[in-house]
XYZ file of C-alpha atoms in Angstrom:
88
model
C 24.920 103.458 162.335
C 27.275 106.096 161.035
C 26.260 108.464 158.242
C 27.121 107.403 154.691
C 28.989 109.404 152.055
C 27.856 108.557 148.510
C 29.462 109.249 145.156
C 27.117 108.463 142.268
C 28.414 108.405 138.702
C 26.800 107.996 135.306
C 24.184 110.211 133.690
C 23.191 111.814 136.978
C 23.377 115.555 136.264
C 20.723 117.398 134.292
C 18.147 114.648 134.879
C 16.600 115.782 138.186
C 18.648 113.422 140.326
C 19.198 115.868 143.218
C 15.552 116.929 143.491
C 14.463 113.294 143.256
C 16.917 112.324 146.009
C 15.684 115.125 148.287
C 12.098 113.883 147.857
C 13.014 110.230 148.508
C 15.254 110.983 151.499
C 12.601 113.250 153.021
C 9.924 110.610 152.461
C 12.143 108.094 154.305
C 12.813 110.502 157.194
C 16.547 110.838 156.511
C 18.941 113.720 157.106
C 21.817 114.913 154.958
C 22.495 116.687 151.696
C 23.088 116.146 147.981
C 25.047 118.204 145.428
C 26.503 118.103 141.932
C 30.273 117.859 141.546
C 32.354 119.503 138.833
C 33.429 116.070 137.549
C 29.822 115.162 136.604
C 29.104 112.990 139.649
C 26.507 113.529 142.348
C 27.736 113.528 145.947
C 25.555 112.993 149.011
C 25.665 112.402 152.745
C 22.836 110.358 154.257
C 22.020 109.709 157.917
C 19.136 108.055 159.729
C 17.723 104.684 160.744
C 19.579 101.846 159.020
C 16.529 100.340 157.225
C 15.701 103.758 155.714
C 19.326 104.368 154.671
C 19.458 100.953 152.995
C 16.159 101.655 151.217
C 17.536 104.950 149.859
C 20.758 103.261 148.724
C 18.697 100.754 146.752
C 16.728 103.576 145.138
C 19.898 105.577 144.378
C 21.375 102.690 142.403
C 18.477 103.130 139.970
C 17.807 106.871 140.268
C 14.999 108.849 138.647
C 13.512 107.965 135.260
C 15.998 109.848 133.042
C 19.129 108.922 135.020
C 21.639 106.174 134.279
C 23.639 105.149 137.339
C 26.937 103.490 136.437
C 28.330 103.240 139.977
C 27.549 104.154 143.566
C 30.533 104.333 145.922
C 29.633 104.237 149.604
C 31.888 105.114 152.545
C 31.261 106.224 156.112
C 31.062 109.957 156.893
C 32.751 111.287 160.029
C 31.377 114.822 159.861
C 28.255 116.289 161.385
C 24.892 115.944 159.655
C 22.254 118.627 160.226
C 18.599 117.591 160.586
C 16.560 117.508 157.385
C 17.698 116.770 153.845
C 18.826 119.556 151.536
C 20.051 120.187 148.020
C 23.312 122.117 147.829
């Protein structure tokens, strides 16, 4: 499958969302990156085996303990994805 581009909105900054996502994506063997946006959202690109990507998407809709996810927009990503998962 093609890599996914995610835009996660809600209370997702200042609650450890990026570090949590790096841990979960790494645990699932995924590649990509995650970063905060100036508008308060978290943006990510995720690539890997489809079952693992779907598992991460399910987790991202809930997020870490202190987060509140209002929406997760998912589109396909046409760019390159480096191996490993990083926080930007």
